[in-house]
XYZ file of C-alpha atoms in Angstrom:
642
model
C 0.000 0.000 0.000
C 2.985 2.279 0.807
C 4.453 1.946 -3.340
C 1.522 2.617 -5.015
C 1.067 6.698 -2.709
C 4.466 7.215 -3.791
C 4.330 6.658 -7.174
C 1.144 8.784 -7.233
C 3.206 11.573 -5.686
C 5.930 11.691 -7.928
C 2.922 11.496 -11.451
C 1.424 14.692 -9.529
C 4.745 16.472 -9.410
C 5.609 15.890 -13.162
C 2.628 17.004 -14.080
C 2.730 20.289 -12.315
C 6.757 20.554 -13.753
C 4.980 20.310 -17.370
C 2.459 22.778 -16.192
C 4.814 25.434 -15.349
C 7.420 24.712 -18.628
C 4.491 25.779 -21.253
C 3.218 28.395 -18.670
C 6.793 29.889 -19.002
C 7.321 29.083 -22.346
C 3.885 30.955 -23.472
C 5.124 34.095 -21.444
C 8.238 34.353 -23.424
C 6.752 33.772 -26.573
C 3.786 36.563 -25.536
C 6.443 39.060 -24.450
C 8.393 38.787 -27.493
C 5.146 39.765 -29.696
C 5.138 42.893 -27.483
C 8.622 43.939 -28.183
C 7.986 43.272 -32.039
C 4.925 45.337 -31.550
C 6.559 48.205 -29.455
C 9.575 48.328 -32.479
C 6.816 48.907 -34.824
C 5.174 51.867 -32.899
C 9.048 53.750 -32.621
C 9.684 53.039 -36.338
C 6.189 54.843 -36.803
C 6.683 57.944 -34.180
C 10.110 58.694 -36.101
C 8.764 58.585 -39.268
C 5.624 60.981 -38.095
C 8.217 63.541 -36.339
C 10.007 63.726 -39.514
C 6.886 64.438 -41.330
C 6.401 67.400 -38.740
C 9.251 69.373 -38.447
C 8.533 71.537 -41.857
C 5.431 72.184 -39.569
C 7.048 73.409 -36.408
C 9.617 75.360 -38.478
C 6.689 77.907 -40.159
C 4.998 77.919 -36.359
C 8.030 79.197 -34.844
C 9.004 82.081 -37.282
C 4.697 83.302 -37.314
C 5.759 83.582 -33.435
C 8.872 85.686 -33.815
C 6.971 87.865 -36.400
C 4.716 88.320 -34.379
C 6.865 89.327 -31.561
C 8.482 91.569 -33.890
C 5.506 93.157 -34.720
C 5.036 94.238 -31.204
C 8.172 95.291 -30.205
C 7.889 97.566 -33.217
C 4.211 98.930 -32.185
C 5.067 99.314 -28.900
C 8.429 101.671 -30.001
C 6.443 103.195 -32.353
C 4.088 104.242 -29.803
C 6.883 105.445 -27.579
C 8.293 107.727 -29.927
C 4.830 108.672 -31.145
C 4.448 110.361 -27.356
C 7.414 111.497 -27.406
C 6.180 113.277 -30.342
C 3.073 114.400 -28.710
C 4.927 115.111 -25.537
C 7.332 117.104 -27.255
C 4.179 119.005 -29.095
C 2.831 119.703 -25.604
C 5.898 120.719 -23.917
C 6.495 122.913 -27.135
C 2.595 124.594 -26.653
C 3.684 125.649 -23.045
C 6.905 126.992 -23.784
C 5.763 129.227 -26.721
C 3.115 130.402 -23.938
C 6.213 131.478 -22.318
C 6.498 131.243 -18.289
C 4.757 134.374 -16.910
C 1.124 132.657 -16.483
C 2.128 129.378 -15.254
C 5.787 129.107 -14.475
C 5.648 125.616 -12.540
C 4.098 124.318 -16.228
C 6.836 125.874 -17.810
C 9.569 124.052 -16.041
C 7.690 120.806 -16.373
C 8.025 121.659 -19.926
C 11.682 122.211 -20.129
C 11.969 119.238 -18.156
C 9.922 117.404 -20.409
C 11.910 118.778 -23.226
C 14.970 117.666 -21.783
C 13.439 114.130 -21.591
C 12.852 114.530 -24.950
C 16.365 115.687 -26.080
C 17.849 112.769 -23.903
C 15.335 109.875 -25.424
C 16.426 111.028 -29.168
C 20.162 110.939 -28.198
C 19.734 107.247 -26.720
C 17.883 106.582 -30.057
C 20.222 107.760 -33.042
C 18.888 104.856 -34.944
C 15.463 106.699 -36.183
C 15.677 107.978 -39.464
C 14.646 111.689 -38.294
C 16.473 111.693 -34.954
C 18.899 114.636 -35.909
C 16.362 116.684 -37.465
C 14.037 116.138 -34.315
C 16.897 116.928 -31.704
C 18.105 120.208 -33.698
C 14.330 121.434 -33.127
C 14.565 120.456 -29.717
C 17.338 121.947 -28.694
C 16.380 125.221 -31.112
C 12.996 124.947 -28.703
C 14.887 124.068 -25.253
C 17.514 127.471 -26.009
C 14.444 129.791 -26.406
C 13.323 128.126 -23.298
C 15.781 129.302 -21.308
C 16.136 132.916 -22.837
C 12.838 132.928 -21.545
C 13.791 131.483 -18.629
C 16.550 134.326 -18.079
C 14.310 137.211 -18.889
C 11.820 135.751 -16.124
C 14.403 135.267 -13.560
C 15.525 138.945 -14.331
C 11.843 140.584 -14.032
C 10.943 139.028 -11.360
C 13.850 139.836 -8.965
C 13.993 143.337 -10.608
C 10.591 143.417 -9.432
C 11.212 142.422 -5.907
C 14.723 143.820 -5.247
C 14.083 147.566 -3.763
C 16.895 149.367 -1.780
C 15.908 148.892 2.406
C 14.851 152.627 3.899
C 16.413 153.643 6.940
C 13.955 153.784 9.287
C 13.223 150.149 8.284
C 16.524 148.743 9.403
C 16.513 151.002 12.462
C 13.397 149.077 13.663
C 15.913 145.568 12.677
C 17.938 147.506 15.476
C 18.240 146.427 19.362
C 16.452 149.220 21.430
C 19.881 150.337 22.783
C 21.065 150.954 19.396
C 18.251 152.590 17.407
C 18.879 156.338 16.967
C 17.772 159.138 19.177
C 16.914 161.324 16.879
C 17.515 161.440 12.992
C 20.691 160.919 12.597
C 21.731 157.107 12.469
C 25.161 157.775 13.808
C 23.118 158.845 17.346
C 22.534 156.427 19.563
C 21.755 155.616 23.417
C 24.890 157.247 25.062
C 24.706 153.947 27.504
C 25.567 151.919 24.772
C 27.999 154.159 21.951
C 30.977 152.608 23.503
C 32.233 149.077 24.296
C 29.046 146.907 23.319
C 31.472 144.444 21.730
C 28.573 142.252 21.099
C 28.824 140.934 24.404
C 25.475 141.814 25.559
C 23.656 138.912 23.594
C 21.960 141.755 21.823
C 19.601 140.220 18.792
C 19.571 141.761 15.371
C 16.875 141.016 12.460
C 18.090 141.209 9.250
C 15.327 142.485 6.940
C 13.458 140.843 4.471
C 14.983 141.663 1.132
C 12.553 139.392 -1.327
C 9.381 137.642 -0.544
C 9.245 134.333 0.730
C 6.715 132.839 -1.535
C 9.187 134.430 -4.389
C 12.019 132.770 -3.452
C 10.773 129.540 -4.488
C 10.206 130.761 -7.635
C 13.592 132.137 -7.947
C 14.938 129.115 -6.858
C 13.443 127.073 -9.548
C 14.562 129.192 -11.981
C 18.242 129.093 -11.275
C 18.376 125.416 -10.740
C 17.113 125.799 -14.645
C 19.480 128.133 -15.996
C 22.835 126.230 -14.183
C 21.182 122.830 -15.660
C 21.355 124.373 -19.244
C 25.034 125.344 -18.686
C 24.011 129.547 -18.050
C 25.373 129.769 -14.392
C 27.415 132.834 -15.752
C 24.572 134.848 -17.314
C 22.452 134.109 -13.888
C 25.495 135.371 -11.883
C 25.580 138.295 -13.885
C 22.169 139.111 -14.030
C 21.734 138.635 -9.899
C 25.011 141.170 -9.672
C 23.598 143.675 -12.093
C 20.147 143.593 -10.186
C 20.921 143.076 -6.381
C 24.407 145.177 -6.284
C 22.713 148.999 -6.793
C 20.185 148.363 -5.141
C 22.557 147.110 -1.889
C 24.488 150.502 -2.581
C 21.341 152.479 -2.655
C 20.705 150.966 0.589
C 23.238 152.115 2.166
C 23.332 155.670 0.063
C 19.821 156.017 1.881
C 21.434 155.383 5.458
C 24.030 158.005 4.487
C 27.204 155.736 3.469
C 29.472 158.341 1.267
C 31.906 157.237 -1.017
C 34.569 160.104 0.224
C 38.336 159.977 -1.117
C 41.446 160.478 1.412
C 41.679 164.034 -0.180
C 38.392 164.263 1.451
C 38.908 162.779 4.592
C 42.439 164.824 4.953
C 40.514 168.261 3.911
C 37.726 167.458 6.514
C 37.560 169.863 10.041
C 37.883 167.264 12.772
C 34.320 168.102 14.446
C 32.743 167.256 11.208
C 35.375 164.375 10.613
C 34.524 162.872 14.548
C 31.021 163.418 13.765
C 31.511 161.088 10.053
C 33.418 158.388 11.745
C 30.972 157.934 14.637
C 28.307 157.219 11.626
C 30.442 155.325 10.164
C 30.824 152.821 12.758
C 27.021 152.716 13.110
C 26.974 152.579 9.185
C 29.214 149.263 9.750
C 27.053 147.513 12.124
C 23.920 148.060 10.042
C 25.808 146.884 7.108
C 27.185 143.211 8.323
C 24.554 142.422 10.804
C 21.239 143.312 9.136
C 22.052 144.069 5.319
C 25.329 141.587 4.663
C 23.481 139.223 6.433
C 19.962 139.197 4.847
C 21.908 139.596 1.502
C 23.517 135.847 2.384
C 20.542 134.647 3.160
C 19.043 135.369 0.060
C 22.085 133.713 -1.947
C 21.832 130.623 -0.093
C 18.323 130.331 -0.470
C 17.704 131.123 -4.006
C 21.172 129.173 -4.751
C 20.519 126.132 -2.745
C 22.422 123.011 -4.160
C 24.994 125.831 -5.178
C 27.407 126.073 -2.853
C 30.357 127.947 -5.209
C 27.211 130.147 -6.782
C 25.687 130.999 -4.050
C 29.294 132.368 -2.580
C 30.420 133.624 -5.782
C 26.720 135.961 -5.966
C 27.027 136.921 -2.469
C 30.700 138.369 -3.192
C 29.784 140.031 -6.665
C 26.762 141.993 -5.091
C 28.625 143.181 -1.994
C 32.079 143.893 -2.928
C 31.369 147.335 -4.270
C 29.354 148.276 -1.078
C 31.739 146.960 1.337
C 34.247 148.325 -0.637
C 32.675 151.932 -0.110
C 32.556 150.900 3.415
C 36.721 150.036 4.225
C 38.005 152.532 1.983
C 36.322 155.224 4.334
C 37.990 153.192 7.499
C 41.217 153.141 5.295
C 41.730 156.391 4.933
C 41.420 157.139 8.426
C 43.773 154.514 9.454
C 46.550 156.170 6.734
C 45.747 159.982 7.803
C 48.230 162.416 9.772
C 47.786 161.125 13.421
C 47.000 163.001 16.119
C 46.186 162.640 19.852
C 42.576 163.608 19.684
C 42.362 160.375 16.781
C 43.143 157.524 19.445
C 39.666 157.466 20.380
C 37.669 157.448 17.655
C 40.414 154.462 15.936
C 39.689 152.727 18.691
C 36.058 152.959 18.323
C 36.597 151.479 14.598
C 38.732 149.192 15.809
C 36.445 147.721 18.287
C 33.910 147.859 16.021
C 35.731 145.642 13.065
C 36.665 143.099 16.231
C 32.861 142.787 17.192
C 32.032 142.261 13.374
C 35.496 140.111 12.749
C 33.098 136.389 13.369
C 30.211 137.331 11.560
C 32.470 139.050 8.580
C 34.156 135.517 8.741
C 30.980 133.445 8.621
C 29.498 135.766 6.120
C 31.704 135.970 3.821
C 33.058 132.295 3.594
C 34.260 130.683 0.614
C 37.085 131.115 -2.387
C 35.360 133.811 -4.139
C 35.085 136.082 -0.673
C 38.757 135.854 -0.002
C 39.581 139.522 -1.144
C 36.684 140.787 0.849
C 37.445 139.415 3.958
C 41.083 139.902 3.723
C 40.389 143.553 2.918
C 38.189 143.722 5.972
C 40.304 142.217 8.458
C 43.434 143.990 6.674
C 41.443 147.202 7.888
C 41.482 145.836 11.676
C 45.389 145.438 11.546
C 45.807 148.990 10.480
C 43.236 150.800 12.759
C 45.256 148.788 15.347
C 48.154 149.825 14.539
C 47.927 153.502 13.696
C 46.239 153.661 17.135
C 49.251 151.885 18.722
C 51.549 154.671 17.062
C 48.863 157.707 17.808
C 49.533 156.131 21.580
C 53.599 156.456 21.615
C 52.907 159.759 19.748
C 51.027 161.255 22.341
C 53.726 159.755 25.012
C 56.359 161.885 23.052
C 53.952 165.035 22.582
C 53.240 165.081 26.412
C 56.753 165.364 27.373
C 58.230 167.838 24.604
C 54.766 169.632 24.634
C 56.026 173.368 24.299
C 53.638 175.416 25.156
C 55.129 178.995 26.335
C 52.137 179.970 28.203
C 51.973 179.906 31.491
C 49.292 179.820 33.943
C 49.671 183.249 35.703
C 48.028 182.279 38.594
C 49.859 178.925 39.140
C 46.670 176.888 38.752
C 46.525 173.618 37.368
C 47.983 173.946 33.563
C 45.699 173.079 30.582
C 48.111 170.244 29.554
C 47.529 168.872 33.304
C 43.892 168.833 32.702
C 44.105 167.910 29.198
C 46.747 164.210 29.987
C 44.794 163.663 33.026
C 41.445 163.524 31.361
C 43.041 161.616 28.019
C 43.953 159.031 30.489
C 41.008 158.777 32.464
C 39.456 158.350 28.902
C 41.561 155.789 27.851
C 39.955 153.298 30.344
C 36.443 153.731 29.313
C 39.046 151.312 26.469
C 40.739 149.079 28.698
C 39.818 145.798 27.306
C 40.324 147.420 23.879
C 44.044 148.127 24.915
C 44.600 145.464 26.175
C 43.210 142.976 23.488
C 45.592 145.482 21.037
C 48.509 145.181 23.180
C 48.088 141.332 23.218
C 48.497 140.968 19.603
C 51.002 143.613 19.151
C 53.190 143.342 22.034
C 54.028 139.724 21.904
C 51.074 139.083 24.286
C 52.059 141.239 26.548
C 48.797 142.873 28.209
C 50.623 144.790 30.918
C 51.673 147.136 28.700
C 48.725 149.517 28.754
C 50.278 149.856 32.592
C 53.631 150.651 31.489
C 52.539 153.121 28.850
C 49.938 154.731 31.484
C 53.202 155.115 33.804
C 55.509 156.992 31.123
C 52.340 159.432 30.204
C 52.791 160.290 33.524
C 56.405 161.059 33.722
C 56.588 162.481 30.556
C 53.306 164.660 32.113
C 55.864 165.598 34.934
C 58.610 166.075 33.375
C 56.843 168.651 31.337
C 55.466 170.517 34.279
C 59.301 170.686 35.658
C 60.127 172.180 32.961
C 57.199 174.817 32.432
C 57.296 175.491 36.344
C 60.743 176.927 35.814
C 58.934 179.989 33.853
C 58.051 181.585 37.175
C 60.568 184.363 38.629
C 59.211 183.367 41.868
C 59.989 180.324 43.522
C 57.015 180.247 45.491
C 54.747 180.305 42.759
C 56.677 177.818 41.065
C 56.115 175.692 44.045
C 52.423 176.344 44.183
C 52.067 175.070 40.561
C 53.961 171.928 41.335
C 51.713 171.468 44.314
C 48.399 172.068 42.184
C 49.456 169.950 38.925
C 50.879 166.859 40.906
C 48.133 166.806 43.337
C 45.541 167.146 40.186
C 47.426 164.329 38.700
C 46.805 162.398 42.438
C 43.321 163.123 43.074
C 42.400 162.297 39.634
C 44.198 158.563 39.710
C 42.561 157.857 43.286
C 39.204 158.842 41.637
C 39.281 156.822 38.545
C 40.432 153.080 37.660
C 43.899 154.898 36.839
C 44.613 153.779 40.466
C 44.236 149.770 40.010
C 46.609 150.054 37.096
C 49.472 152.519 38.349
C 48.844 151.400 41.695
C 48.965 152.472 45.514
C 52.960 152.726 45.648
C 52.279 155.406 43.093
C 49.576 157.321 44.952
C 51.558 157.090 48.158
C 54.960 158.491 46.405
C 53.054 161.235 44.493
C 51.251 162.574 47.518
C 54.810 163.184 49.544
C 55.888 165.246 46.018
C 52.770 167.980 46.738
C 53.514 167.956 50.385
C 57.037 168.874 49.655
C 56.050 171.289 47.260
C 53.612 172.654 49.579
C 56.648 172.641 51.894
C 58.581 174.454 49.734
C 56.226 176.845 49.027
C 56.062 177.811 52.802
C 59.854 177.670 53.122
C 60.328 180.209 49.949
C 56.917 182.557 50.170
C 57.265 183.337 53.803
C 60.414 182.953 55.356
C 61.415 186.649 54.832
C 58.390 187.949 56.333
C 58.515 185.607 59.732
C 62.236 187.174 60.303
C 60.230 190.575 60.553
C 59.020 188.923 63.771
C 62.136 187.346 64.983
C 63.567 188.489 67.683
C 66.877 188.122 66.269
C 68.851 191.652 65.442
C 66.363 193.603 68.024
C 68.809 193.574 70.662
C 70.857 196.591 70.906
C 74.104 196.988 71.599
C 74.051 199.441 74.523
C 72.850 197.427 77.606
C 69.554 197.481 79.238
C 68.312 201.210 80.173
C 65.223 201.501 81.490
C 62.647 202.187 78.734
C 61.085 205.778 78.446
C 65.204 207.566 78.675
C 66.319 206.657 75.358
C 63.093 204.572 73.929
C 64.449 200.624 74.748
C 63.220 198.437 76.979
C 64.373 195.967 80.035
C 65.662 193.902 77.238
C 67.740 196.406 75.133
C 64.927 196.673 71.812
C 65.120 199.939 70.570
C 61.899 201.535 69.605
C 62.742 202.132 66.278
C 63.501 198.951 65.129
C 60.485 197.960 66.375
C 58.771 200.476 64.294
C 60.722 199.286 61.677
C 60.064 195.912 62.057
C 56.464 196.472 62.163
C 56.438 198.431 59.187
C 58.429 196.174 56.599
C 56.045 193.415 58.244
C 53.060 195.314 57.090
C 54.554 195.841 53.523
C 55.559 192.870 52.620
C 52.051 191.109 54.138
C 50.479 193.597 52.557
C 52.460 192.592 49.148
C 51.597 189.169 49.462
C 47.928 189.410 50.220
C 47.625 191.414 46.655
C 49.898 188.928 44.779
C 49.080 185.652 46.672
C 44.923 185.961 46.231
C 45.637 186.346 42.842
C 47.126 182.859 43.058
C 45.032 179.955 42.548
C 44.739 176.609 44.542
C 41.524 175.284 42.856
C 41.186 172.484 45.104
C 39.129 173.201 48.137
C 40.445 171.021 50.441
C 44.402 172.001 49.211
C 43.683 175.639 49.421
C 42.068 175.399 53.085
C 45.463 173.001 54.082
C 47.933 175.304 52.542
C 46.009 178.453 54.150
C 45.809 176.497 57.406
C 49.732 175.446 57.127
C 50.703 179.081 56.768
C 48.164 180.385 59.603
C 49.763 178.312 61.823
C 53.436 179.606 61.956
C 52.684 182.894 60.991
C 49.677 184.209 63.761
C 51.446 182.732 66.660
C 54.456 184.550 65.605
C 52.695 187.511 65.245
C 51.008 187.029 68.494
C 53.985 186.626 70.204
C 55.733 189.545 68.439
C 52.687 192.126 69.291
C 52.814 190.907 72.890
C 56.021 191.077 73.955
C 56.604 194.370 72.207
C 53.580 196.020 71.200
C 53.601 198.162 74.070
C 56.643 199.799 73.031
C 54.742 201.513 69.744
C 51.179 201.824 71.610
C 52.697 204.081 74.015
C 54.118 206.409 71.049
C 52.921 208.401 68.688
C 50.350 206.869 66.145
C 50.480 203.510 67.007
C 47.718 202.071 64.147
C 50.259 203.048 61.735
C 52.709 200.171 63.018
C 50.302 198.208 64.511
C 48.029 197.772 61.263
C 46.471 194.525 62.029
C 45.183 192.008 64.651
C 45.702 188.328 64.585
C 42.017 188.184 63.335
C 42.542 190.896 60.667
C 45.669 188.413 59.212
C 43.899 185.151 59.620
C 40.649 186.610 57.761
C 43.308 187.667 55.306
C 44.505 184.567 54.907
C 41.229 183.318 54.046
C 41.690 185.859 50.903
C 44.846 183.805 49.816
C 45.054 181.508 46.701
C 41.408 182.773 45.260
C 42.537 183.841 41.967
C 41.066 187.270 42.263
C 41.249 189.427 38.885
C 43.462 192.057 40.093
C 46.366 194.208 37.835
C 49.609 191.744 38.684
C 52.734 193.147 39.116
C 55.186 191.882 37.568
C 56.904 188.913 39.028
């Protein structure tokens, strides 16, 4: 039973083997029909893209024509409005620009578009015939352009009045009356620009014309005419800056002129002048800038270039008037007023460099601070000139009276002025000195000497050496008071003072020592004795003590002429100070009545017991000492000669 299973098993397995042989063998022969089919269908696809490619060829070049087509519409169309922009642009500018000046410069621009598009696009046929009208058009444009620019600043540029800028003016400076060289007194000297003081510059053009302007200079330096516009803003703005100033009363005067002026009417021109200044750089000069650098924004060389054409005539006008002071003859009475214009250029000197910045305002501010330098300097040399005038001053008259001298008064109050300009000085002395600002002490100390030296020499006029004592005393002790008084005395000092006040008291000494010395040995005692013993008085007129009578008499009367002398001479004499005079009076009182005193005591009763006493005996103690009071009062009597 177990043979006949296997054998069953084994037919089964065969069969399925056979099974699977055609099964594979019917695949194969199936797949290579497909690959025979497949073949056929490539052999077919080749053969149909030959077929087509004539096909794509002709579909590919009605594309590009196409394309063609419309690149060429579309270029057509953008030269067509450029044609139509051009026509427009053309319509506006033939309108010209005084209607509607913003559509104006669009049409420039639009020209210039134009002009620009036809360059980049030589390749149309009537490119250079189309550019030679545009450019013909754009030219007129700008003529145009120019004549606008020039009418309508012409129309807004008018010269500033006076009383305009005054009201520009701080308070402090405006003028007091009509005259614009008249100010507040509190404020003439030494304002140095210190005092924060705020100036307006006026408004020269419109601000809703500026714009405008603006506009139409940006046009004319785009089409290459920066020269014309610079010439045309000179021509225009320049008079009408000078006129300005003409209005104020700014004279264009020669040095001939200045040289043949008197000096109150040359003082009175300079003192304008330095007002004249002011108003120029602060409110004019400046509002002129702004203008420039408005209308010229974008233009930094034009705008300086404008600003220094239109003001170099007026400013000119302006230094040549300062210049010929600084050159002219020098004299004492000049210092002041050059060192008003010299403090005046220093106040300006930042605002002269800010305004007038830039390559093309060298000259101008060179000129201006050249000005400064000379003005310093000729005041530095007016200062050593008045050193040297003050000591070899020669002056023959003399003060009759021995009063203080006019050159006392005249040094003494030059100095005292010369402080109201200390800082001035000093700031000169500092760049002129080596830095030295001490010097304005060291100068103030040889005016002085030289002052006394002088008076040394003038004293020695007098034939008597009591007045010449007497003016020593007044002139030094002028020279005193007036330094303790003033800020003389921080500068020259308390050793000075000190020193200077022993000089009058020795003078005053002196005076004492020379005026009445002969008259006090009328009451000496000395030479009254006489010679033949002491008989009693009454027998031959002497008394206990041996004075004879007569001398006594003769005493008395010499005493009485020569008092008598020096009461007329002496109250012709002057000691203006009251406080010297009543010292000097008071000095003399004081050895003369108690000598007196003395003297009429001890021997008055020898001449009140003769005959006519009151014509010995001519005055009391009281009667001398109201005298006295008579002394030094510069009474108007005939002098005799001294």
């Amino acid at each position: 039973m177990g043979i006949p299973r296997i054998v069953m098993g084994v037919d089964n397995l065969s069969e399925r083997a056979t099974m699977m042989r055609e099964s594979v063998q019917k695949s194969q022969s199936i797949t290579d029909n497909m690959v025979s089919i497949l073949g056929s269908f490539d052999h077919r696809l080749s053969a149909l893209e030959t077929a087509m490619r004539p096909t794509q060829i002709r579909t590919h070049a009605i594309r590009k024509a196409h394309e063609n087509i419309d690149r060429t519409l579309k270029a057509a169309d953008v030269i067509l409005s450029q044609f139509d922009l051009s026509r427009q642009a053309e319509a506006k500018i033939l309108k010209g620009p005084h209607e509607d000046l913003e559509s104006y410069l669009e049409a420039i621009e639009q020209l210039r578009n134009n002009i620009r598009f036809f360059n980049n696009n030589k390749s149309f046929k009537s490119s250079d015939g189309v550019l030679n009208n545009a450019n013909s058009l754009l030219a007129k444009a700008i003529s145009k352009l120019e004549e606008e620019f020039k009418q309508l600043l012409s129309s807004y540029s008018k010269p500033v009045e006076p009383e305009r800028l005054f009201e520009c003016l701080p308070n402090s400076m405006r003028p007091s009356s009509g005259s614009p060289g008249e100010q507040d007194s509190n404020s003439k000297h030494h304002n140095n620009g210190t005092d924060n003081t705020v100036y307006t510059p006026p408004t020269l053009i419109p601000p809703r014309i500026l714009p405008l302007l603006h506009d139409l200079s940006q046009q004319m330096v785009q089409a290459g005419h920066q020269q014309q516009l610079v010439k045309i803003y000179r021509d225009t703005r320049s008079p009408v800056l000078e006129e300005s100033l003409r209005k104020l009363g700014v004279e264009k005067l020669s040095k001939d002129d200045v040289q043949k002026m008197q000096w109150e009417v040359l003082e009175f021109k300079i003192g304008n002048w330095i007002h004249f200044m002011r108003i120029a750089v602060k409110l004019l000069f400046a509002a002129e800038r702004k203008v420039c650098d408005q209308m010229f924004e974008g233009f930094q060389q034009l705008k300086d270039q404008c600003f220094a054409d239109v003001t170099t005539g007026s400013v000119a006008v302006l230094l040549s008037f300062g210049d010929a002071i600084a050159k002219s003859k020098r004299s004492p009475e000049k210092l002041f007023v050059l060192l008003d214009m010299y403090e005046i250029m220093r106040e300006l000197h930042s605002e002269i460099e800010s305004l007038f910045r830039g390559k093309s305002c060298n000259e101008i501010r060179e000129s201006a601070f050249g000005l400064s330098k000379r003005l310093a300097q000729t005041a530095q040399e007016t200062f050593r000139d008045f050193e040297e005038a003050v000591e070899k001053d020669a002056t023959k008259t003399a003060v009759s009276d021995g009063t203080v001298h006019p050159l006392t008064s005249y040094v003494i109050n030059y100095v005292k002025f010369l402080f109201d300009y200390q800082s001035t000085l000093k700031q000169l002395f500092q760049e002129f000195e080596n830095g030295d600002s001490n010097q304005l002490a060291a100068v103030t100390m040889r005016i002085m000497q030289a002052l006394q030296t002088n008076l040394d020499g003038k004293s020695k006029q007098y034939k008597d050496p009591a007045l010449t004592n007497l003016f020593l005393m007044n002139n030094i002790h002028y020279m005193v008071r007036s330094v303790r008084r003033s800020e003389a005395k921080d500068l020259l000092g308390d050793d000075w003072v000190q020193r200077h006040r022993r000089v009058v008291q020795q003078h005053a000494n002196q005076y004492k020592r020379t005026a009445w010395a002969k008259i006090l040995q009328c009451l000496s005692i000395q030479g009254l004795t006489s010679s033949g013993g002491s008989n009693p008085m009454g027998v031959d007129g002497q008394n206990s003590s041996g004075v004879s009578r007569p001398v006594v008499k003769e005493r008395l009367k010499t005493f009485n002429i020569q008092f008598e002398e020096l009461h007329q001479r002496q109250s012709q004499w002057t000691v203006p100070d009251t406080e010297l005079r009543e010292s000097l009076r008071l000095a003399v009182a004081e050895v003369l009545l108690p000598a007196y005193r003395s003297f009429i005591k001890r021997f008055g009763p020898m001449v009140e017991n003769g005959k006519n006493p009151q014509k010995y005996i001519r005055y009391s103690a009281e009667d001398l000492e109201r005298m006295l009071g008579e002394f030094f009062e510069g009474k108007t009597l005939n002098e005799p000669k001294r």
